[in-house]
PDB file of N, CA and C in Angstrom:
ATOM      1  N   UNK A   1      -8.482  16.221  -3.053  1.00 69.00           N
ATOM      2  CA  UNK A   1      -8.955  15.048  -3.764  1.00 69.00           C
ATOM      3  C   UNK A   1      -8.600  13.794  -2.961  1.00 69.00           C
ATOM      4  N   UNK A   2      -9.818  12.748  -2.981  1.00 90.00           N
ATOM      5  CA  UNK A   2      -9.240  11.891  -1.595  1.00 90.00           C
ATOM      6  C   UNK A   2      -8.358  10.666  -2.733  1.00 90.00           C
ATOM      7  N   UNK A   3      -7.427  10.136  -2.167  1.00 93.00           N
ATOM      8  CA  UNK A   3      -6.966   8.899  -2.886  1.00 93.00           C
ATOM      9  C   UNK A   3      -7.686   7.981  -2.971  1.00 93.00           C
ATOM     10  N   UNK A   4      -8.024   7.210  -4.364  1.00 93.00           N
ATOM     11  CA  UNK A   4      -8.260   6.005  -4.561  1.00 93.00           C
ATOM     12  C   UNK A   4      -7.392   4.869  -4.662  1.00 93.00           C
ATOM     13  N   UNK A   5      -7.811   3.947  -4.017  1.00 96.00           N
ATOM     14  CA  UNK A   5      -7.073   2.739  -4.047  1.00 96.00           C
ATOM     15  C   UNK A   5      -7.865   1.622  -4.573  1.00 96.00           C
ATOM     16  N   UNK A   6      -7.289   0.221  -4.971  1.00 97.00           N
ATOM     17  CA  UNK A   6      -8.223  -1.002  -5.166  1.00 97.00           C
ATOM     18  C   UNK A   6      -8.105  -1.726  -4.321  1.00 97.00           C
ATOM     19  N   UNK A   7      -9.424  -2.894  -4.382  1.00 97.00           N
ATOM     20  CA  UNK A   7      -8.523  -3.866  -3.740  1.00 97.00           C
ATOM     21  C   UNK A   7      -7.238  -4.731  -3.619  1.00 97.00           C
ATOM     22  N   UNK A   8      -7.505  -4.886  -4.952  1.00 97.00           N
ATOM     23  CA  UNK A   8      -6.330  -5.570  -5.467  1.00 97.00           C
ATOM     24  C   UNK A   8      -4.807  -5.182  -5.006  1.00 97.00           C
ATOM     25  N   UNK A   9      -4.464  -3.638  -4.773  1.00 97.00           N
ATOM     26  CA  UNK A   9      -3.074  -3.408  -4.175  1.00 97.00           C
ATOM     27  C   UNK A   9      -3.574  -3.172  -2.841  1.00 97.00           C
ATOM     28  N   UNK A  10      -4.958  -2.591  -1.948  1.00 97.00           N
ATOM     29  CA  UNK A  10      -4.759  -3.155  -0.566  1.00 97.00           C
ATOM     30  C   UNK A  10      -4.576  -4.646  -0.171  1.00 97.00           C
ATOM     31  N   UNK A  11      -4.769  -5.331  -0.944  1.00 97.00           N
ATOM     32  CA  UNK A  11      -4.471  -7.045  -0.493  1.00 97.00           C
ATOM     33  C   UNK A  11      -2.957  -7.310  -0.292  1.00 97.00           C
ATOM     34  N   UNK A  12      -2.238  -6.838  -1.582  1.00 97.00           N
ATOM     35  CA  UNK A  12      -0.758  -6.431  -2.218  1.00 97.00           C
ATOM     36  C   UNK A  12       0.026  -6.420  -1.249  1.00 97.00           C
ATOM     37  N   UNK A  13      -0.590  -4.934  -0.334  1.00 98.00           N
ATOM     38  CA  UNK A  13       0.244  -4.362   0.995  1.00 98.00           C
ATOM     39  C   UNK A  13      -0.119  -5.108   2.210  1.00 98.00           C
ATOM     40  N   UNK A  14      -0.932  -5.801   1.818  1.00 97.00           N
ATOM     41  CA  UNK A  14      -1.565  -5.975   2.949  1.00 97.00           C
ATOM     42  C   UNK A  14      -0.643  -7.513   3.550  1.00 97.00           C
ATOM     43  N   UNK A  15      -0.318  -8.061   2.774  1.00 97.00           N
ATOM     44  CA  UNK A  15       0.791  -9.506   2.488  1.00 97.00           C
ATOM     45  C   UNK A  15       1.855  -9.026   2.805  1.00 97.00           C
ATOM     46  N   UNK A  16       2.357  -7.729   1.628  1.00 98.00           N
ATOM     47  CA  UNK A  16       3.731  -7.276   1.841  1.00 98.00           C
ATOM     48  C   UNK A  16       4.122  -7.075   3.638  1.00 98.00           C
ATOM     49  N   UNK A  17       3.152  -6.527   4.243  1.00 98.00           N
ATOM     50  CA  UNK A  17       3.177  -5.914   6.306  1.00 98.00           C
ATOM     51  C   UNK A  17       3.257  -7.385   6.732  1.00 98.00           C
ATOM     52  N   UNK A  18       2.520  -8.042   6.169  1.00 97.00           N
ATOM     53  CA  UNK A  18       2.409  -9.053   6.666  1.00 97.00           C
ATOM     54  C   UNK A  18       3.838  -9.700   7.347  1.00 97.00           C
ATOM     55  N   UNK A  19       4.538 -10.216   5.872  1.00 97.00           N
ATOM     56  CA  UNK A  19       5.651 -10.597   5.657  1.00 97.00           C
ATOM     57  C   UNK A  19       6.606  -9.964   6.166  1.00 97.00           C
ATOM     58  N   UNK A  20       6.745  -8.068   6.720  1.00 97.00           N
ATOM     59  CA  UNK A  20       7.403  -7.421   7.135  1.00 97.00           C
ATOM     60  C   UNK A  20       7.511  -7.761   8.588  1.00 97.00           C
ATOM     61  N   UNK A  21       5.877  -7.674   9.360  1.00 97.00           N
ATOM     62  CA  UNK A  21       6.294  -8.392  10.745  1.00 97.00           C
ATOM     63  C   UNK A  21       6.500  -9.634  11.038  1.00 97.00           C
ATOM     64  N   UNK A  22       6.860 -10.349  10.284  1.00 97.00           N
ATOM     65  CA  UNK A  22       7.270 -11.636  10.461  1.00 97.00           C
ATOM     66  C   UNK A  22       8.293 -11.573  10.412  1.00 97.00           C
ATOM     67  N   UNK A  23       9.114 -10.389   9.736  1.00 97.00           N
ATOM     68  CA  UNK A  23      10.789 -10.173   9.566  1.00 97.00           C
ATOM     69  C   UNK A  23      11.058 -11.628   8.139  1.00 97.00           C
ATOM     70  N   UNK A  24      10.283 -11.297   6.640  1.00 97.00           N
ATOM     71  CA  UNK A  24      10.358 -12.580   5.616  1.00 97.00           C
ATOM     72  C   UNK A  24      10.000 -11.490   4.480  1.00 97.00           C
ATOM     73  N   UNK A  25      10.177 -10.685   4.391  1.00 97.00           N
ATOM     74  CA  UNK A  25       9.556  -9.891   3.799  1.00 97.00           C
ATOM     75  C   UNK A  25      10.601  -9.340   2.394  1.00 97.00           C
ATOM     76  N   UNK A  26      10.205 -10.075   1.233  1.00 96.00           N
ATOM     77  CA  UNK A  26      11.295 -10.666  -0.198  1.00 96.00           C
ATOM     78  C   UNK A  26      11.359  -9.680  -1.021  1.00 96.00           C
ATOM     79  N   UNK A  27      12.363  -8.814  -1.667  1.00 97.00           N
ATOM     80  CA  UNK A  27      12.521  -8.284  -2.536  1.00 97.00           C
ATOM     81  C   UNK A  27      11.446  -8.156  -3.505  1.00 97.00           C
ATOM     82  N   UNK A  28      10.952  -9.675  -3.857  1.00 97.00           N
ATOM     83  CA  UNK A  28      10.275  -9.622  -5.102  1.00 97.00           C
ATOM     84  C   UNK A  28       8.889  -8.655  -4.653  1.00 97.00           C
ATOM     85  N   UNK A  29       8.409  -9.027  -3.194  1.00 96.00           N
ATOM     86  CA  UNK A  29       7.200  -8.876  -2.703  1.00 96.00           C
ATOM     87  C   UNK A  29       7.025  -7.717  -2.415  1.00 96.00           C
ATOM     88  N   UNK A  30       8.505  -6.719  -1.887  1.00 97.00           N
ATOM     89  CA  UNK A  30       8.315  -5.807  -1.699  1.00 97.00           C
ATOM     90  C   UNK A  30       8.048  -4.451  -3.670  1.00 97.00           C
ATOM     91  N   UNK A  31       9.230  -5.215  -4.735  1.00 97.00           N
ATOM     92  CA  UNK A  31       8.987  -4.918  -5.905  1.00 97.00           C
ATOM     93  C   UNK A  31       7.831  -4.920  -6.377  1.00 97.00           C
ATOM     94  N   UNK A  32       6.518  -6.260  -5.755  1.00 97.00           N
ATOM     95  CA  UNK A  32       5.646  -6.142  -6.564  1.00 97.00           C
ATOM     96  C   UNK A  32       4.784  -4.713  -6.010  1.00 97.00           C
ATOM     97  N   UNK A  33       4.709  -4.889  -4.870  1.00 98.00           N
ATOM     98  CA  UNK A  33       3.537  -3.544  -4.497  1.00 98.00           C
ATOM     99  C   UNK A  33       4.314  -2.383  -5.125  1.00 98.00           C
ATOM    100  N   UNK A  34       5.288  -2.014  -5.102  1.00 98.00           N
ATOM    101  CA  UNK A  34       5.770  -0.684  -5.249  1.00 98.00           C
ATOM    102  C   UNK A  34       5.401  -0.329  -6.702  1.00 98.00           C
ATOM    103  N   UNK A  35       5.217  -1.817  -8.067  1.00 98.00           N
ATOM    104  CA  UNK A  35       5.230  -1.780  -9.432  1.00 98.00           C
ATOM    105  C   UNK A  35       3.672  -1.452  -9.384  1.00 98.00           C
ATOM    106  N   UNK A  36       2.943  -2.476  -8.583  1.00 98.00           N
ATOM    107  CA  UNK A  36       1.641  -2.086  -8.433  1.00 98.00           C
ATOM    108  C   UNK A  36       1.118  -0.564  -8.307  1.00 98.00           C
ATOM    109  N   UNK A  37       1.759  -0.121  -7.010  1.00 98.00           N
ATOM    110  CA  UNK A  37       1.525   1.540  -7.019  1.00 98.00           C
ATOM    111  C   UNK A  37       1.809   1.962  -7.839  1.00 98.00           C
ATOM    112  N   UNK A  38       3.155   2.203  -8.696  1.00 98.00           N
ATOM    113  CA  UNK A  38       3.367   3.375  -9.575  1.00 98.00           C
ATOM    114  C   UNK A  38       2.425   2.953 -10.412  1.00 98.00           C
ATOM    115  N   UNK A  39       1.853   1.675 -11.232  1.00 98.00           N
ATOM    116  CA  UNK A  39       1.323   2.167 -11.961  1.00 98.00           C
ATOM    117  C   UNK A  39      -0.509   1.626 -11.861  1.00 98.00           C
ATOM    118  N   UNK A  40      -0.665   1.893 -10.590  1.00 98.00           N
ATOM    119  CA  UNK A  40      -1.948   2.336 -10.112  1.00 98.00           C
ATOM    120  C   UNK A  40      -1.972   4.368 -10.332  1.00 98.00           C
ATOM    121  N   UNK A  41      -0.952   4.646  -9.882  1.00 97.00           N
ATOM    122  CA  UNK A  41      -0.628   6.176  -9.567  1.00 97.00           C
ATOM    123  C   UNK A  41      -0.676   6.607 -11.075  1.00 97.00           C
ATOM    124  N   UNK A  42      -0.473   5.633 -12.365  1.00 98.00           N
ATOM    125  CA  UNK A  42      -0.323   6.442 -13.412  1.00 98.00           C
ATOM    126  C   UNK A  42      -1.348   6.364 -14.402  1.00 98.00           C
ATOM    127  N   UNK A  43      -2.183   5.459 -13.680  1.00 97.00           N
ATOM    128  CA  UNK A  43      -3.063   5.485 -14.427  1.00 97.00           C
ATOM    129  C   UNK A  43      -4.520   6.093 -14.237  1.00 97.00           C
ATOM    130  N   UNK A  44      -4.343   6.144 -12.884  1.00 96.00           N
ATOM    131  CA  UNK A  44      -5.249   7.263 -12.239  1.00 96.00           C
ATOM    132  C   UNK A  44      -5.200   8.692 -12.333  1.00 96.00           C
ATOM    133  N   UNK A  45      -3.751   8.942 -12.203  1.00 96.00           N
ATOM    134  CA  UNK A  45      -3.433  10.216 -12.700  1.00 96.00           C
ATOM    135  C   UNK A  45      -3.387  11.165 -11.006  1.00 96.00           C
ATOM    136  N   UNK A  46      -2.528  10.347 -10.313  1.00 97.00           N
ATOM    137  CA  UNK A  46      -2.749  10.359  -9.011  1.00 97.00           C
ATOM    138  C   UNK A  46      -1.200  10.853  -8.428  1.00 97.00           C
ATOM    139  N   UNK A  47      -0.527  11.259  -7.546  1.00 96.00           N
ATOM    140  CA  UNK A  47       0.662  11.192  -7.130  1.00 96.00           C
ATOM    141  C   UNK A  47       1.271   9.750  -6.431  1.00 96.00           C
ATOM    142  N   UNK A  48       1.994   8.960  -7.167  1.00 97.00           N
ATOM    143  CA  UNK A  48       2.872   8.121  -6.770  1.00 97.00           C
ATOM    144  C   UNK A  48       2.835   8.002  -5.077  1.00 97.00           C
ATOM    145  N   UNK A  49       3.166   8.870  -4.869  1.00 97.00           N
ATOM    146  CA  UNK A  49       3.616   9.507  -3.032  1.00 97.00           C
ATOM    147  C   UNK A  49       2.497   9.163  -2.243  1.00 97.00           C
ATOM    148  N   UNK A  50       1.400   9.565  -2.943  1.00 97.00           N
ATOM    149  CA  UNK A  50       0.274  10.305  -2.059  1.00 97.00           C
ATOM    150  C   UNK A  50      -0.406   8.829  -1.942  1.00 97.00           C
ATOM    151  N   UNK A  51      -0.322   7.905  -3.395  1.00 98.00           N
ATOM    152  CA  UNK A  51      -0.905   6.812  -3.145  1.00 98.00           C
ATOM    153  C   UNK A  51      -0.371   5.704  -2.632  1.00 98.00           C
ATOM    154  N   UNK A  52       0.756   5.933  -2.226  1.00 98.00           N
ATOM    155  CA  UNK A  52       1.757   4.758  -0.942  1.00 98.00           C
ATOM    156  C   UNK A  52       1.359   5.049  -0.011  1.00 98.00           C
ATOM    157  N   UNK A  53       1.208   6.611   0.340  1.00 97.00           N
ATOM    158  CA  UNK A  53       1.367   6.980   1.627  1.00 97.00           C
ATOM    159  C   UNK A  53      -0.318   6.939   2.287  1.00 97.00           C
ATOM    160  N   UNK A  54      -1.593   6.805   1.185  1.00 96.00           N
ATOM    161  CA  UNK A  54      -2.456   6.378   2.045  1.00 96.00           C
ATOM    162  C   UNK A  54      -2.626   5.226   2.072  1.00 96.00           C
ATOM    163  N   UNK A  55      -2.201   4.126   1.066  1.00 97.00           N
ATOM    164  CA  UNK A  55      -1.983   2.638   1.267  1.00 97.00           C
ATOM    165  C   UNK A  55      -1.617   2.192   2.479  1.00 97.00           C
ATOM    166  N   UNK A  56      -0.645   2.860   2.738  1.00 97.00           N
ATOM    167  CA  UNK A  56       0.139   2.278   3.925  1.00 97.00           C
ATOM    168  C   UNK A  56      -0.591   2.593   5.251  1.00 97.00           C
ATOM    169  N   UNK A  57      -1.195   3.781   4.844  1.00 95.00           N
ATOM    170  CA  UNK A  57      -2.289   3.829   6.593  1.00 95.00           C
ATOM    171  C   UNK A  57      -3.184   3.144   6.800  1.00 95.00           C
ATOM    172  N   UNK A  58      -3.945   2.909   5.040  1.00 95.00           N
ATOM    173  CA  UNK A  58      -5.315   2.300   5.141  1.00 95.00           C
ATOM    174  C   UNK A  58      -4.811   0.573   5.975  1.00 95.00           C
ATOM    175  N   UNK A  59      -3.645   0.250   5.621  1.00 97.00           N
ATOM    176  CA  UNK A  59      -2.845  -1.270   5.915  1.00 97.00           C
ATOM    177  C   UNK A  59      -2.805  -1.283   7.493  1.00 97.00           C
ATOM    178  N   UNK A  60      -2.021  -0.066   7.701  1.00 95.00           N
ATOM    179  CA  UNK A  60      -1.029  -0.088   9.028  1.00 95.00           C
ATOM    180  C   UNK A  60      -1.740   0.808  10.047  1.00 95.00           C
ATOM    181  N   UNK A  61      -2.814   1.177   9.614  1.00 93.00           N
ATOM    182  CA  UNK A  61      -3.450   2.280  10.997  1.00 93.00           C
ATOM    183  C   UNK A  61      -5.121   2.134  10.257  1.00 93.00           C
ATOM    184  N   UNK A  62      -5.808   0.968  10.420  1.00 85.00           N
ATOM    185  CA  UNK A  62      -7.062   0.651  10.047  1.00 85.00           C
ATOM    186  C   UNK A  62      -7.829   2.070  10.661  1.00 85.00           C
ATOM    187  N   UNK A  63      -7.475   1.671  12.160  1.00 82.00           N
ATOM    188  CA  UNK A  63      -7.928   2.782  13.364  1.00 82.00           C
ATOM    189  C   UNK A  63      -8.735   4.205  12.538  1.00 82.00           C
ATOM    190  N   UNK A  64      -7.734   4.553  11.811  1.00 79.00           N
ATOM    191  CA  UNK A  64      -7.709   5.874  11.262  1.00 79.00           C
ATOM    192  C   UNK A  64      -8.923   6.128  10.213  1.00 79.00           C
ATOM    193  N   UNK A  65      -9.305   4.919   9.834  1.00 73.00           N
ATOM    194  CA  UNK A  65      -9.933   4.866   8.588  1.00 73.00           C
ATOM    195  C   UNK A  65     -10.852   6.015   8.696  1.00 73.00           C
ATOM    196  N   UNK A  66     -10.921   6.807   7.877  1.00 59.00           N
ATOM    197  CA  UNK A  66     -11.957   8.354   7.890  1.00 59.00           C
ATOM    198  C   UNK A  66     -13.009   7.744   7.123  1.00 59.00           C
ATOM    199  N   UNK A  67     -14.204   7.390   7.753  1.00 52.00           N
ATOM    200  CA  UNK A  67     -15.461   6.752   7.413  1.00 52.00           C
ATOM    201  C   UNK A  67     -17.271   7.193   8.090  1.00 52.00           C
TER     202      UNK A  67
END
């Protein structure tokens, strides 16, 4: 089953990396995506895991995008 994501938490992560390579990257900012995922993950009915872990590629390895 492929993961769904929105926009709304790729934008999320997409700030959060941001802020990470800048080395600024705030508790709150990192709290919000993670609150975002779980309950993107629970309402989809999705694995928590599965939907960080393609967030974070779709963010951090565009390259990859399977399209």
């Amino acid at each position: 089953m492929a993961i769904e994501l929105t926009d709304e938490l790729i934008e999320l992560e997409r700030a959060a990396w941001a802020e990470q390579q800048e080395q600024r990257l705030t508790v709150e900012t990192a709290a919000r995506v993670q609150a975002a995922i779980t309950a993107h993950a629970e309402a989809t009915g999705q694995s928590r895991y599965e939907v960080e872990r393609e967030l974070k590629r779709v963010v951090r390895h565009p390259e990859q995008d399977k399209g």
